[in-house]
Amino acid sequence: MSTTAPDPLAALAALPGVAESVDSVRKAVDRVYGHRVMRRRSNEVTAEAALRGARGSAALYGADWSLEEVRRRSDFSGDDEARVIGAALRLTAEAGQLLSIWRQSPLRVLARLHLVAAGRAEPEDAVGRPRLAGERVDEPLIEAPLPDADEVAGRLDGLSGLLLSGTAAPALVTAAVVHGELLALRPFCSHNGLVARTAERIVLIGTGLDPKSICPAEVGHAEQGRAAYAAAFEGYLSGTPDGMAAWIAHCGRSVELGVRESTAVCEALQRGAA
């Protein structure tokens, strides 16, 4: 008798309210992809979404700069906030280049993302690898208990295996779980939130929900605020059906707000005002 391996991500999609979030996100994404500007100027929308997504992710990390300031600056090597903005910009630029590797080895991509984010701000032997026992983690906003290094290694392997084995879960659910699990683990000594949100972006692109990367969830996470982000993440940490559904819904709303942002970009381009 043959048996089918369980699909825990698909099980999450069956939680109350999740199907509604998935459907709402799908409709919002379809609308912006149907905008007439997307026919000829999608590259401009993608570039603007990347900039705004990076600004949003950095804001959650504590570097809340105006979009105009991010756009104006060319040197991000000055103070701590400038380096955070620079890291977020580098990660957003890198995300679309890693899809083929992600499908083969998500852990390699995560290591690459941390390397890109950290740059030269950390000792060379501390970047691009999961933290070791006893190493300190610098992660603003997330104050949850920190799993030890052995637990991190095991759960990262489990997450990678889950992604590589394939799932019938909608893109939103997969992206929310990847994002939440990386926040929970904080596998690196720094920049974990930036890496987690970039991984969410990669999943949304790679699953085909947002192939042109024009729906920056990071914008929505920032717009809903740091307190709402942390509260929704507590739901993920709880592992309860209600908590998980609330986290997925929060991520879904973030995508929708990202869609709204890019729709405004499309309208501006159409008017010639961008």
PDB file of C-alpha atoms in Angstrom:
ATOM      1  CA  MET A   1       0.000   0.000   0.000  1.00  0.00           C
ATOM      2  CA  SER A   2       1.442   3.398  -0.983  1.00  0.00           C
ATOM      3  CA  THR A   3       1.345   6.359   1.349  1.00  0.00           C
ATOM      4  CA  THR A   4       1.588  10.037   0.630  1.00  0.00           C
ATOM      5  CA  ALA A   5       3.926  12.164   2.701  1.00  0.00           C
ATOM      6  CA  PRO A   6       2.105  14.867   4.668  1.00  0.00           C
ATOM      7  CA  ASP A   7       2.262  18.416   3.380  1.00  0.00           C
ATOM      8  CA  PRO A   8       2.330  20.660   6.472  1.00  0.00           C
ATOM      9  CA  LEU A   9       2.283  23.859   4.422  1.00  0.00           C
ATOM     10  CA  ALA A  10      -0.850  22.770   2.599  1.00  0.00           C
ATOM     11  CA  ALA A  11      -2.403  21.994   5.970  1.00  0.00           C
ATOM     12  CA  LEU A  12      -1.833  25.603   7.005  1.00  0.00           C
ATOM     13  CA  ALA A  13      -3.695  26.734   3.905  1.00  0.00           C
ATOM     14  CA  ALA A  14      -6.781  25.028   5.302  1.00  0.00           C
ATOM     15  CA  LEU A  15      -6.806  27.119   8.493  1.00  0.00           C
ATOM     16  CA  PRO A  16      -9.838  29.382   8.957  1.00  0.00           C
ATOM     17  CA  GLY A  17      -9.433  32.673   7.134  1.00  0.00           C
ATOM     18  CA  VAL A  18      -6.306  31.698   5.209  1.00  0.00           C
ATOM     19  CA  ALA A  19      -8.148  30.875   1.980  1.00  0.00           C
ATOM     20  CA  GLU A  20      -9.734  34.327   2.074  1.00  0.00           C
ATOM     21  CA  SER A  21      -6.320  35.967   2.483  1.00  0.00           C
ATOM     22  CA  VAL A  22      -4.887  33.911  -0.376  1.00  0.00           C
ATOM     23  CA  ASP A  23      -7.797  34.815  -2.656  1.00  0.00           C
ATOM     24  CA  SER A  24      -7.613  38.502  -1.776  1.00  0.00           C
ATOM     25  CA  VAL A  25      -3.879  38.612  -2.498  1.00  0.00           C
ATOM     26  CA  ARG A  26      -4.273  36.763  -5.789  1.00  0.00           C
ATOM     27  CA  LYS A  27      -6.934  39.203  -6.989  1.00  0.00           C
ATOM     28  CA  ALA A  28      -4.862  42.229  -5.963  1.00  0.00           C
ATOM     29  CA  VAL A  29      -1.753  40.908  -7.752  1.00  0.00           C
ATOM     30  CA  ASP A  30      -3.751  40.106 -10.874  1.00  0.00           C
ATOM     31  CA  ARG A  31      -5.107  43.663 -10.959  1.00  0.00           C
ATOM     32  CA  VAL A  32      -1.716  45.346 -10.872  1.00  0.00           C
ATOM     33  CA  TYR A  33      -0.305  42.930 -13.445  1.00  0.00           C
ATOM     34  CA  GLY A  34      -3.222  43.868 -15.684  1.00  0.00           C
ATOM     35  CA  HIS A  35      -2.411  47.575 -15.543  1.00  0.00           C
ATOM     36  CA  ARG A  36      -1.710  48.963 -18.994  1.00  0.00           C
ATOM     37  CA  VAL A  37       1.657  50.410 -17.873  1.00  0.00           C
ATOM     38  CA  MET A  38       2.893  46.866 -17.210  1.00  0.00           C
ATOM     39  CA  ARG A  39       2.794  46.081 -20.933  1.00  0.00           C
ATOM     40  CA  ARG A  40       5.788  48.243 -21.813  1.00  0.00           C
ATOM     41  CA  ARG A  41       7.248  49.687 -18.636  1.00  0.00           C
ATOM     42  CA  SER A  42       7.289  46.780 -16.207  1.00  0.00           C
ATOM     43  CA  ASN A  43      11.049  47.119 -15.711  1.00  0.00           C
ATOM     44  CA  GLU A  44      10.550  50.607 -14.310  1.00  0.00           C
ATOM     45  CA  VAL A  45       7.858  49.355 -11.938  1.00  0.00           C
ATOM     46  CA  THR A  46      10.140  46.522 -10.821  1.00  0.00           C
ATOM     47  CA  ALA A  47      12.995  48.929 -10.123  1.00  0.00           C
ATOM     48  CA  GLU A  48      10.760  51.245  -8.133  1.00  0.00           C
ATOM     49  CA  ALA A  49       9.279  48.335  -6.181  1.00  0.00           C
ATOM     50  CA  ALA A  50      12.787  47.187  -5.286  1.00  0.00           C
ATOM     51  CA  LEU A  51      13.704  50.615  -3.966  1.00  0.00           C
ATOM     52  CA  ARG A  52      10.523  50.971  -1.948  1.00  0.00           C
ATOM     53  CA  GLY A  53      10.742  47.416  -0.653  1.00  0.00           C
ATOM     54  CA  ALA A  54      14.294  47.978   0.545  1.00  0.00           C
ATOM     55  CA  ARG A  55      13.253  51.188   2.296  1.00  0.00           C
ATOM     56  CA  GLY A  56      10.404  49.347   4.025  1.00  0.00           C
ATOM     57  CA  SER A  57      12.557  46.458   5.190  1.00  0.00           C
ATOM     58  CA  ALA A  58      15.185  48.831   6.547  1.00  0.00           C
ATOM     59  CA  ALA A  59      12.490  50.801   8.386  1.00  0.00           C
ATOM     60  CA  LEU A  60      11.466  47.661  10.261  1.00  0.00           C
ATOM     61  CA  TYR A  61      15.108  47.149  11.189  1.00  0.00           C
ATOM     62  CA  GLY A  62      15.188  50.648  12.675  1.00  0.00           C
ATOM     63  CA  ALA A  63      16.496  52.770   9.788  1.00  0.00           C
ATOM     64  CA  ASP A  64      13.308  54.631   8.857  1.00  0.00           C
ATOM     65  CA  TRP A  65      14.429  56.995   6.108  1.00  0.00           C
ATOM     66  CA  SER A  66      12.197  58.799   3.663  1.00  0.00           C
ATOM     67  CA  LEU A  67      12.037  57.395   0.159  1.00  0.00           C
ATOM     68  CA  GLU A  68      13.487  60.641  -1.152  1.00  0.00           C
ATOM     69  CA  GLU A  69      16.519  60.305   1.104  1.00  0.00           C
ATOM     70  CA  VAL A  70      17.112  56.692   0.048  1.00  0.00           C
ATOM     71  CA  ARG A  71      16.819  57.724  -3.591  1.00  0.00           C
ATOM     72  CA  ARG A  72      19.149  60.701  -3.158  1.00  0.00           C
ATOM     73  CA  ARG A  73      21.988  59.010  -1.317  1.00  0.00           C
ATOM     74  CA  SER A  74      24.795  57.160  -3.071  1.00  0.00           C
ATOM     75  CA  ASP A  75      27.055  56.454  -0.083  1.00  0.00           C
ATOM     76  CA  PHE A  76      25.689  54.111   2.567  1.00  0.00           C
ATOM     77  CA  SER A  77      28.914  53.489   4.447  1.00  0.00           C
ATOM     78  CA  GLY A  78      28.537  56.215   7.047  1.00  0.00           C
ATOM     79  CA  ASP A  79      26.604  55.506  10.240  1.00  0.00           C
ATOM     80  CA  ASP A  80      24.702  52.412  11.364  1.00  0.00           C
ATOM     81  CA  GLU A  81      21.404  53.476   9.781  1.00  0.00           C
ATOM     82  CA  ALA A  82      23.075  54.177   6.452  1.00  0.00           C
ATOM     83  CA  ARG A  83      24.658  50.728   6.501  1.00  0.00           C
ATOM     84  CA  VAL A  84      21.263  49.133   7.167  1.00  0.00           C
ATOM     85  CA  ILE A  85      19.770  50.966   4.176  1.00  0.00           C
ATOM     86  CA  GLY A  86      22.703  49.848   2.036  1.00  0.00           C
ATOM     87  CA  ALA A  87      22.266  46.240   3.155  1.00  0.00           C
ATOM     88  CA  ALA A  88      18.549  46.318   2.321  1.00  0.00           C
ATOM     89  CA  LEU A  89      19.239  47.759  -1.129  1.00  0.00           C
ATOM     90  CA  ARG A  90      21.870  45.115  -1.867  1.00  0.00           C
ATOM     91  CA  LEU A  91      19.556  42.322  -0.758  1.00  0.00           C
ATOM     92  CA  THR A  92      16.685  43.524  -2.903  1.00  0.00           C
ATOM     93  CA  ALA A  93      18.979  43.762  -5.918  1.00  0.00           C
ATOM     94  CA  GLU A  94      20.276  40.248  -5.260  1.00  0.00           C
ATOM     95  CA  ALA A  95      16.909  38.540  -4.738  1.00  0.00           C
ATOM     96  CA  GLY A  96      15.960  38.099  -8.373  1.00  0.00           C
ATOM     97  CA  GLN A  97      19.362  36.626  -9.252  1.00  0.00           C
ATOM     98  CA  LEU A  98      19.072  33.657  -6.900  1.00  0.00           C
ATOM     99  CA  LEU A  99      15.924  31.875  -8.019  1.00  0.00           C
ATOM    100  CA  SER A 100      17.613  28.955  -9.748  1.00  0.00           C
ATOM    101  CA  ILE A 101      19.867  28.339  -6.742  1.00  0.00           C
ATOM    102  CA  TRP A 102      16.930  28.661  -4.338  1.00  0.00           C
ATOM    103  CA  ARG A 103      15.140  25.809  -6.112  1.00  0.00           C
ATOM    104  CA  GLN A 104      18.188  23.586  -5.588  1.00  0.00           C
ATOM    105  CA  SER A 105      19.518  24.761  -2.228  1.00  0.00           C
ATOM    106  CA  PRO A 106      17.646  27.318  -0.127  1.00  0.00           C
ATOM    107  CA  LEU A 107      20.381  27.163   2.503  1.00  0.00           C
ATOM    108  CA  ARG A 108      23.021  28.291   0.008  1.00  0.00           C
ATOM    109  CA  VAL A 109      20.837  31.250  -0.861  1.00  0.00           C
ATOM    110  CA  LEU A 110      20.349  32.185   2.782  1.00  0.00           C
ATOM    111  CA  ALA A 111      24.114  32.084   3.302  1.00  0.00           C
ATOM    112  CA  ARG A 112      24.576  34.288   0.248  1.00  0.00           C
ATOM    113  CA  LEU A 113      21.959  36.745   1.471  1.00  0.00           C
ATOM    114  CA  HIS A 114      23.688  37.121   4.814  1.00  0.00           C
ATOM    115  CA  LEU A 115      27.017  37.628   3.083  1.00  0.00           C
ATOM    116  CA  VAL A 116      25.498  40.343   0.902  1.00  0.00           C
ATOM    117  CA  ALA A 117      23.769  42.029   3.840  1.00  0.00           C
ATOM    118  CA  ALA A 118      26.740  41.978   6.201  1.00  0.00           C
ATOM    119  CA  GLY A 119      29.270  43.145   3.652  1.00  0.00           C
ATOM    120  CA  ARG A 120      32.431  44.235   5.415  1.00  0.00           C
ATOM    121  CA  ALA A 121      30.679  45.262   8.607  1.00  0.00           C
ATOM    122  CA  GLU A 122      31.463  41.971  10.361  1.00  0.00           C
ATOM    123  CA  PRO A 123      34.485  39.682  10.664  1.00  0.00           C
ATOM    124  CA  GLU A 124      34.879  37.567   7.547  1.00  0.00           C
ATOM    125  CA  ASP A 125      34.560  34.298   9.453  1.00  0.00           C
ATOM    126  CA  ALA A 126      31.170  35.331  10.895  1.00  0.00           C
ATOM    127  CA  VAL A 127      29.298  35.982   7.653  1.00  0.00           C
ATOM    128  CA  GLY A 128      27.516  33.598   5.339  1.00  0.00           C
ATOM    129  CA  ARG A 129      27.111  30.814   7.903  1.00  0.00           C
ATOM    130  CA  PRO A 130      24.681  29.947  10.720  1.00  0.00           C
ATOM    131  CA  ARG A 131      25.759  31.204  14.112  1.00  0.00           C
ATOM    132  CA  LEU A 132      27.740  28.991  16.461  1.00  0.00           C
ATOM    133  CA  ALA A 133      27.016  28.174  20.075  1.00  0.00           C
ATOM    134  CA  GLY A 134      27.614  31.177  22.286  1.00  0.00           C
ATOM    135  CA  GLU A 135      27.668  33.759  19.500  1.00  0.00           C
ATOM    136  CA  ARG A 136      25.680  36.911  20.146  1.00  0.00           C
ATOM    137  CA  VAL A 137      22.796  37.863  17.868  1.00  0.00           C
ATOM    138  CA  ASP A 138      22.117  41.505  17.048  1.00  0.00           C
ATOM    139  CA  GLU A 139      18.492  41.700  15.937  1.00  0.00           C
ATOM    140  CA  PRO A 140      16.346  44.750  16.760  1.00  0.00           C
ATOM    141  CA  LEU A 141      12.593  44.427  17.196  1.00  0.00           C
ATOM    142  CA  ILE A 142      12.450  40.631  17.663  1.00  0.00           C
ATOM    143  CA  GLU A 143      12.829  39.819  21.349  1.00  0.00           C
ATOM    144  CA  ALA A 144      11.636  36.207  21.380  1.00  0.00           C
ATOM    145  CA  PRO A 145      13.786  33.536  23.047  1.00  0.00           C
ATOM    146  CA  LEU A 146      16.694  32.548  20.846  1.00  0.00           C
ATOM    147  CA  PRO A 147      16.943  28.874  19.775  1.00  0.00           C
ATOM    148  CA  ASP A 148      20.363  27.345  20.370  1.00  0.00           C
ATOM    149  CA  ALA A 149      22.729  26.600  17.492  1.00  0.00           C
ATOM    150  CA  ASP A 150      21.844  22.899  17.310  1.00  0.00           C
ATOM    151  CA  GLU A 151      18.140  23.642  17.086  1.00  0.00           C
ATOM    152  CA  VAL A 152      18.807  26.248  14.419  1.00  0.00           C
ATOM    153  CA  ALA A 153      20.752  23.753  12.301  1.00  0.00           C
ATOM    154  CA  GLY A 154      18.044  21.115  12.594  1.00  0.00           C
ATOM    155  CA  ARG A 155      15.184  23.455  11.812  1.00  0.00           C
ATOM    156  CA  LEU A 156      17.013  24.998   8.865  1.00  0.00           C
ATOM    157  CA  ASP A 157      17.519  21.526   7.428  1.00  0.00           C
ATOM    158  CA  GLY A 158      13.854  20.798   8.010  1.00  0.00           C
ATOM    159  CA  LEU A 159      12.770  24.008   6.287  1.00  0.00           C
ATOM    160  CA  SER A 160      15.049  23.304   3.342  1.00  0.00           C
ATOM    161  CA  GLY A 161      13.725  19.761   3.023  1.00  0.00           C
ATOM    162  CA  LEU A 162      10.160  21.006   3.143  1.00  0.00           C
ATOM    163  CA  LEU A 163      10.793  23.482   0.341  1.00  0.00           C
ATOM    164  CA  LEU A 164      12.703  21.020  -1.831  1.00  0.00           C
ATOM    165  CA  SER A 165      10.095  18.272  -1.468  1.00  0.00           C
ATOM    166  CA  GLY A 166       7.459  20.515  -3.001  1.00  0.00           C
ATOM    167  CA  THR A 167       4.143  21.655  -1.625  1.00  0.00           C
ATOM    168  CA  ALA A 168       0.616  22.248  -2.802  1.00  0.00           C
ATOM    169  CA  ALA A 169       0.360  25.277  -0.529  1.00  0.00           C
ATOM    170  CA  PRO A 170      -0.326  28.693  -2.073  1.00  0.00           C
ATOM    171  CA  ALA A 171       2.637  31.030  -2.521  1.00  0.00           C
ATOM    172  CA  LEU A 172       1.449  33.331   0.261  1.00  0.00           C
ATOM    173  CA  VAL A 173       1.456  30.507   2.814  1.00  0.00           C
ATOM    174  CA  THR A 174       4.913  29.273   1.807  1.00  0.00           C
ATOM    175  CA  ALA A 175       6.361  32.776   1.837  1.00  0.00           C
ATOM    176  CA  ALA A 176       4.850  33.559   5.248  1.00  0.00           C
ATOM    177  CA  VAL A 177       6.248  30.360   6.768  1.00  0.00           C
ATOM    178  CA  VAL A 178       9.736  30.950   5.350  1.00  0.00           C
ATOM    179  CA  HIS A 179       9.654  34.523   6.661  1.00  0.00           C
ATOM    180  CA  GLY A 180       8.341  33.503  10.078  1.00  0.00           C
ATOM    181  CA  GLU A 181      10.704  30.577  10.552  1.00  0.00           C
ATOM    182  CA  LEU A 182      13.765  32.660   9.758  1.00  0.00           C
ATOM    183  CA  LEU A 183      12.643  35.322  12.216  1.00  0.00           C
ATOM    184  CA  ALA A 184      12.087  32.645  14.842  1.00  0.00           C
ATOM    185  CA  LEU A 185      15.498  31.057  14.294  1.00  0.00           C
ATOM    186  CA  ARG A 186      17.565  34.192  13.670  1.00  0.00           C
ATOM    187  CA  PRO A 187      20.212  31.861  12.233  1.00  0.00           C
ATOM    188  CA  PHE A 188      22.879  34.520  11.676  1.00  0.00           C
ATOM    189  CA  CYS A 189      24.648  36.891  14.034  1.00  0.00           C
ATOM    190  CA  SER A 190      23.029  39.901  12.351  1.00  0.00           C
ATOM    191  CA  HIS A 191      20.642  41.108   9.624  1.00  0.00           C
ATOM    192  CA  ASN A 192      18.183  38.245  10.182  1.00  0.00           C
ATOM    193  CA  GLY A 193      15.086  40.375   9.666  1.00  0.00           C
ATOM    194  CA  LEU A 194      16.426  41.760   6.397  1.00  0.00           C
ATOM    195  CA  VAL A 195      17.312  38.251   5.220  1.00  0.00           C
ATOM    196  CA  ALA A 196      13.911  36.848   6.261  1.00  0.00           C
ATOM    197  CA  ARG A 197      12.016  39.505   4.342  1.00  0.00           C
ATOM    198  CA  THR A 198      14.210  38.992   1.283  1.00  0.00           C
ATOM    199  CA  ALA A 199      13.553  35.254   1.442  1.00  0.00           C
ATOM    200  CA  GLU A 200       9.824  36.015   1.526  1.00  0.00           C
ATOM    201  CA  ARG A 201      10.317  38.106  -1.622  1.00  0.00           C
ATOM    202  CA  ILE A 202      12.211  35.256  -3.328  1.00  0.00           C
ATOM    203  CA  VAL A 203       9.395  32.808  -2.593  1.00  0.00           C
ATOM    204  CA  LEU A 204       6.759  35.187  -3.964  1.00  0.00           C
ATOM    205  CA  ILE A 205       8.792  35.607  -7.154  1.00  0.00           C
ATOM    206  CA  GLY A 206       9.814  31.977  -7.552  1.00  0.00           C
ATOM    207  CA  THR A 207       6.361  30.517  -7.027  1.00  0.00           C
ATOM    208  CA  GLY A 208       4.995  32.656  -9.827  1.00  0.00           C
ATOM    209  CA  LEU A 209       2.707  34.827  -7.724  1.00  0.00           C
ATOM    210  CA  ASP A 210       4.859  37.897  -8.400  1.00  0.00           C
ATOM    211  CA  PRO A 211       7.310  36.896 -11.146  1.00  0.00           C
ATOM    212  CA  LYS A 212       8.302  40.475 -12.003  1.00  0.00           C
ATOM    213  CA  SER A 213       8.791  41.402  -8.334  1.00  0.00           C
ATOM    214  CA  ILE A 214       6.426  44.366  -8.397  1.00  0.00           C
ATOM    215  CA  CYS A 215       4.487  43.614  -5.193  1.00  0.00           C
ATOM    216  CA  PRO A 216       6.881  44.550  -2.365  1.00  0.00           C
ATOM    217  CA  ALA A 217       5.545  42.966   0.817  1.00  0.00           C
ATOM    218  CA  GLU A 218       8.229  44.861   2.739  1.00  0.00           C
ATOM    219  CA  VAL A 219       6.331  48.077   2.012  1.00  0.00           C
ATOM    220  CA  GLY A 220       3.220  46.619   3.610  1.00  0.00           C
ATOM    221  CA  HIS A 221       5.058  45.241   6.622  1.00  0.00           C
ATOM    222  CA  ALA A 222       6.501  48.694   7.269  1.00  0.00           C
ATOM    223  CA  GLU A 223       3.209  50.489   6.635  1.00  0.00           C
ATOM    224  CA  GLN A 224       1.404  48.323   9.181  1.00  0.00           C
ATOM    225  CA  GLY A 225       4.076  49.287  11.694  1.00  0.00           C
ATOM    226  CA  ARG A 226       6.704  47.633  13.838  1.00  0.00           C
ATOM    227  CA  ALA A 227       4.273  46.927  16.674  1.00  0.00           C
ATOM    228  CA  ALA A 228       1.806  45.134  14.389  1.00  0.00           C
ATOM    229  CA  TYR A 229       4.659  43.191  12.779  1.00  0.00           C
ATOM    230  CA  ALA A 230       5.960  42.024  16.155  1.00  0.00           C
ATOM    231  CA  ALA A 231       2.464  41.147  17.362  1.00  0.00           C
ATOM    232  CA  ALA A 232       1.685  39.102  14.249  1.00  0.00           C
ATOM    233  CA  PHE A 233       5.015  37.327  14.593  1.00  0.00           C
ATOM    234  CA  GLU A 234       4.048  36.334  18.150  1.00  0.00           C
ATOM    235  CA  GLY A 235       1.180  34.467  16.502  1.00  0.00           C
ATOM    236  CA  TYR A 236       3.636  32.542  14.364  1.00  0.00           C
ATOM    237  CA  LEU A 237       5.751  31.722  17.394  1.00  0.00           C
ATOM    238  CA  SER A 238       2.713  30.421  19.267  1.00  0.00           C
ATOM    239  CA  GLY A 239       2.240  27.693  16.677  1.00  0.00           C
ATOM    240  CA  THR A 240      -1.509  27.725  17.325  1.00  0.00           C
ATOM    241  CA  PRO A 241      -3.952  27.613  14.411  1.00  0.00           C
ATOM    242  CA  ASP A 242      -5.234  31.102  15.215  1.00  0.00           C
ATOM    243  CA  GLY A 243      -1.725  32.481  15.623  1.00  0.00           C
ATOM    244  CA  MET A 244      -0.466  30.969  12.376  1.00  0.00           C
ATOM    245  CA  ALA A 245      -3.529  32.185  10.490  1.00  0.00           C
ATOM    246  CA  ALA A 246      -3.023  35.694  11.891  1.00  0.00           C
ATOM    247  CA  TRP A 247       0.620  35.738  10.746  1.00  0.00           C
ATOM    248  CA  ILE A 248      -0.302  34.539   7.253  1.00  0.00           C
ATOM    249  CA  ALA A 249      -3.064  37.157   7.078  1.00  0.00           C
ATOM    250  CA  HIS A 250      -0.589  39.844   8.155  1.00  0.00           C
ATOM    251  CA  CYS A 251       1.796  38.798   5.388  1.00  0.00           C
ATOM    252  CA  GLY A 252      -1.079  38.753   2.919  1.00  0.00           C
ATOM    253  CA  ARG A 253      -2.119  42.256   3.878  1.00  0.00           C
ATOM    254  CA  SER A 254       1.490  43.346   3.449  1.00  0.00           C
ATOM    255  CA  VAL A 255       1.524  42.027  -0.120  1.00  0.00           C
ATOM    256  CA  GLU A 256      -1.729  43.861  -0.826  1.00  0.00           C
ATOM    257  CA  LEU A 257      -0.274  47.116   0.486  1.00  0.00           C
ATOM    258  CA  GLY A 258       2.773  46.501  -1.711  1.00  0.00           C
ATOM    259  CA  VAL A 259       0.404  46.074  -4.639  1.00  0.00           C
ATOM    260  CA  ARG A 260      -1.253  49.374  -3.767  1.00  0.00           C
ATOM    261  CA  GLU A 261       2.158  51.058  -3.763  1.00  0.00           C
ATOM    262  CA  SER A 262       3.065  49.691  -7.195  1.00  0.00           C
ATOM    263  CA  THR A 263      -0.368  50.560  -8.560  1.00  0.00           C
ATOM    264  CA  ALA A 264       0.347  54.156  -7.565  1.00  0.00           C
ATOM    265  CA  VAL A 265       3.695  53.904  -9.379  1.00  0.00           C
ATOM    266  CA  CYS A 266       1.900  52.641 -12.481  1.00  0.00           C
ATOM    267  CA  GLU A 267      -0.556  55.537 -12.314  1.00  0.00           C
ATOM    268  CA  ALA A 268       2.300  58.019 -11.960  1.00  0.00           C
ATOM    269  CA  LEU A 269       4.110  56.547 -14.943  1.00  0.00           C
ATOM    270  CA  GLN A 270       0.916  56.699 -16.957  1.00  0.00           C
ATOM    271  CA  ARG A 271       0.569  60.400 -16.143  1.00  0.00           C
ATOM    272  CA  GLY A 272       4.239  60.957 -16.873  1.00  0.00           C
ATOM    273  CA  ALA A 273       4.818  62.049 -13.297  1.00  0.00           C
ATOM    274  CA  ALA A 274       7.137  59.309 -12.056  1.00  0.00           C
TER     275      ALA A 274
END
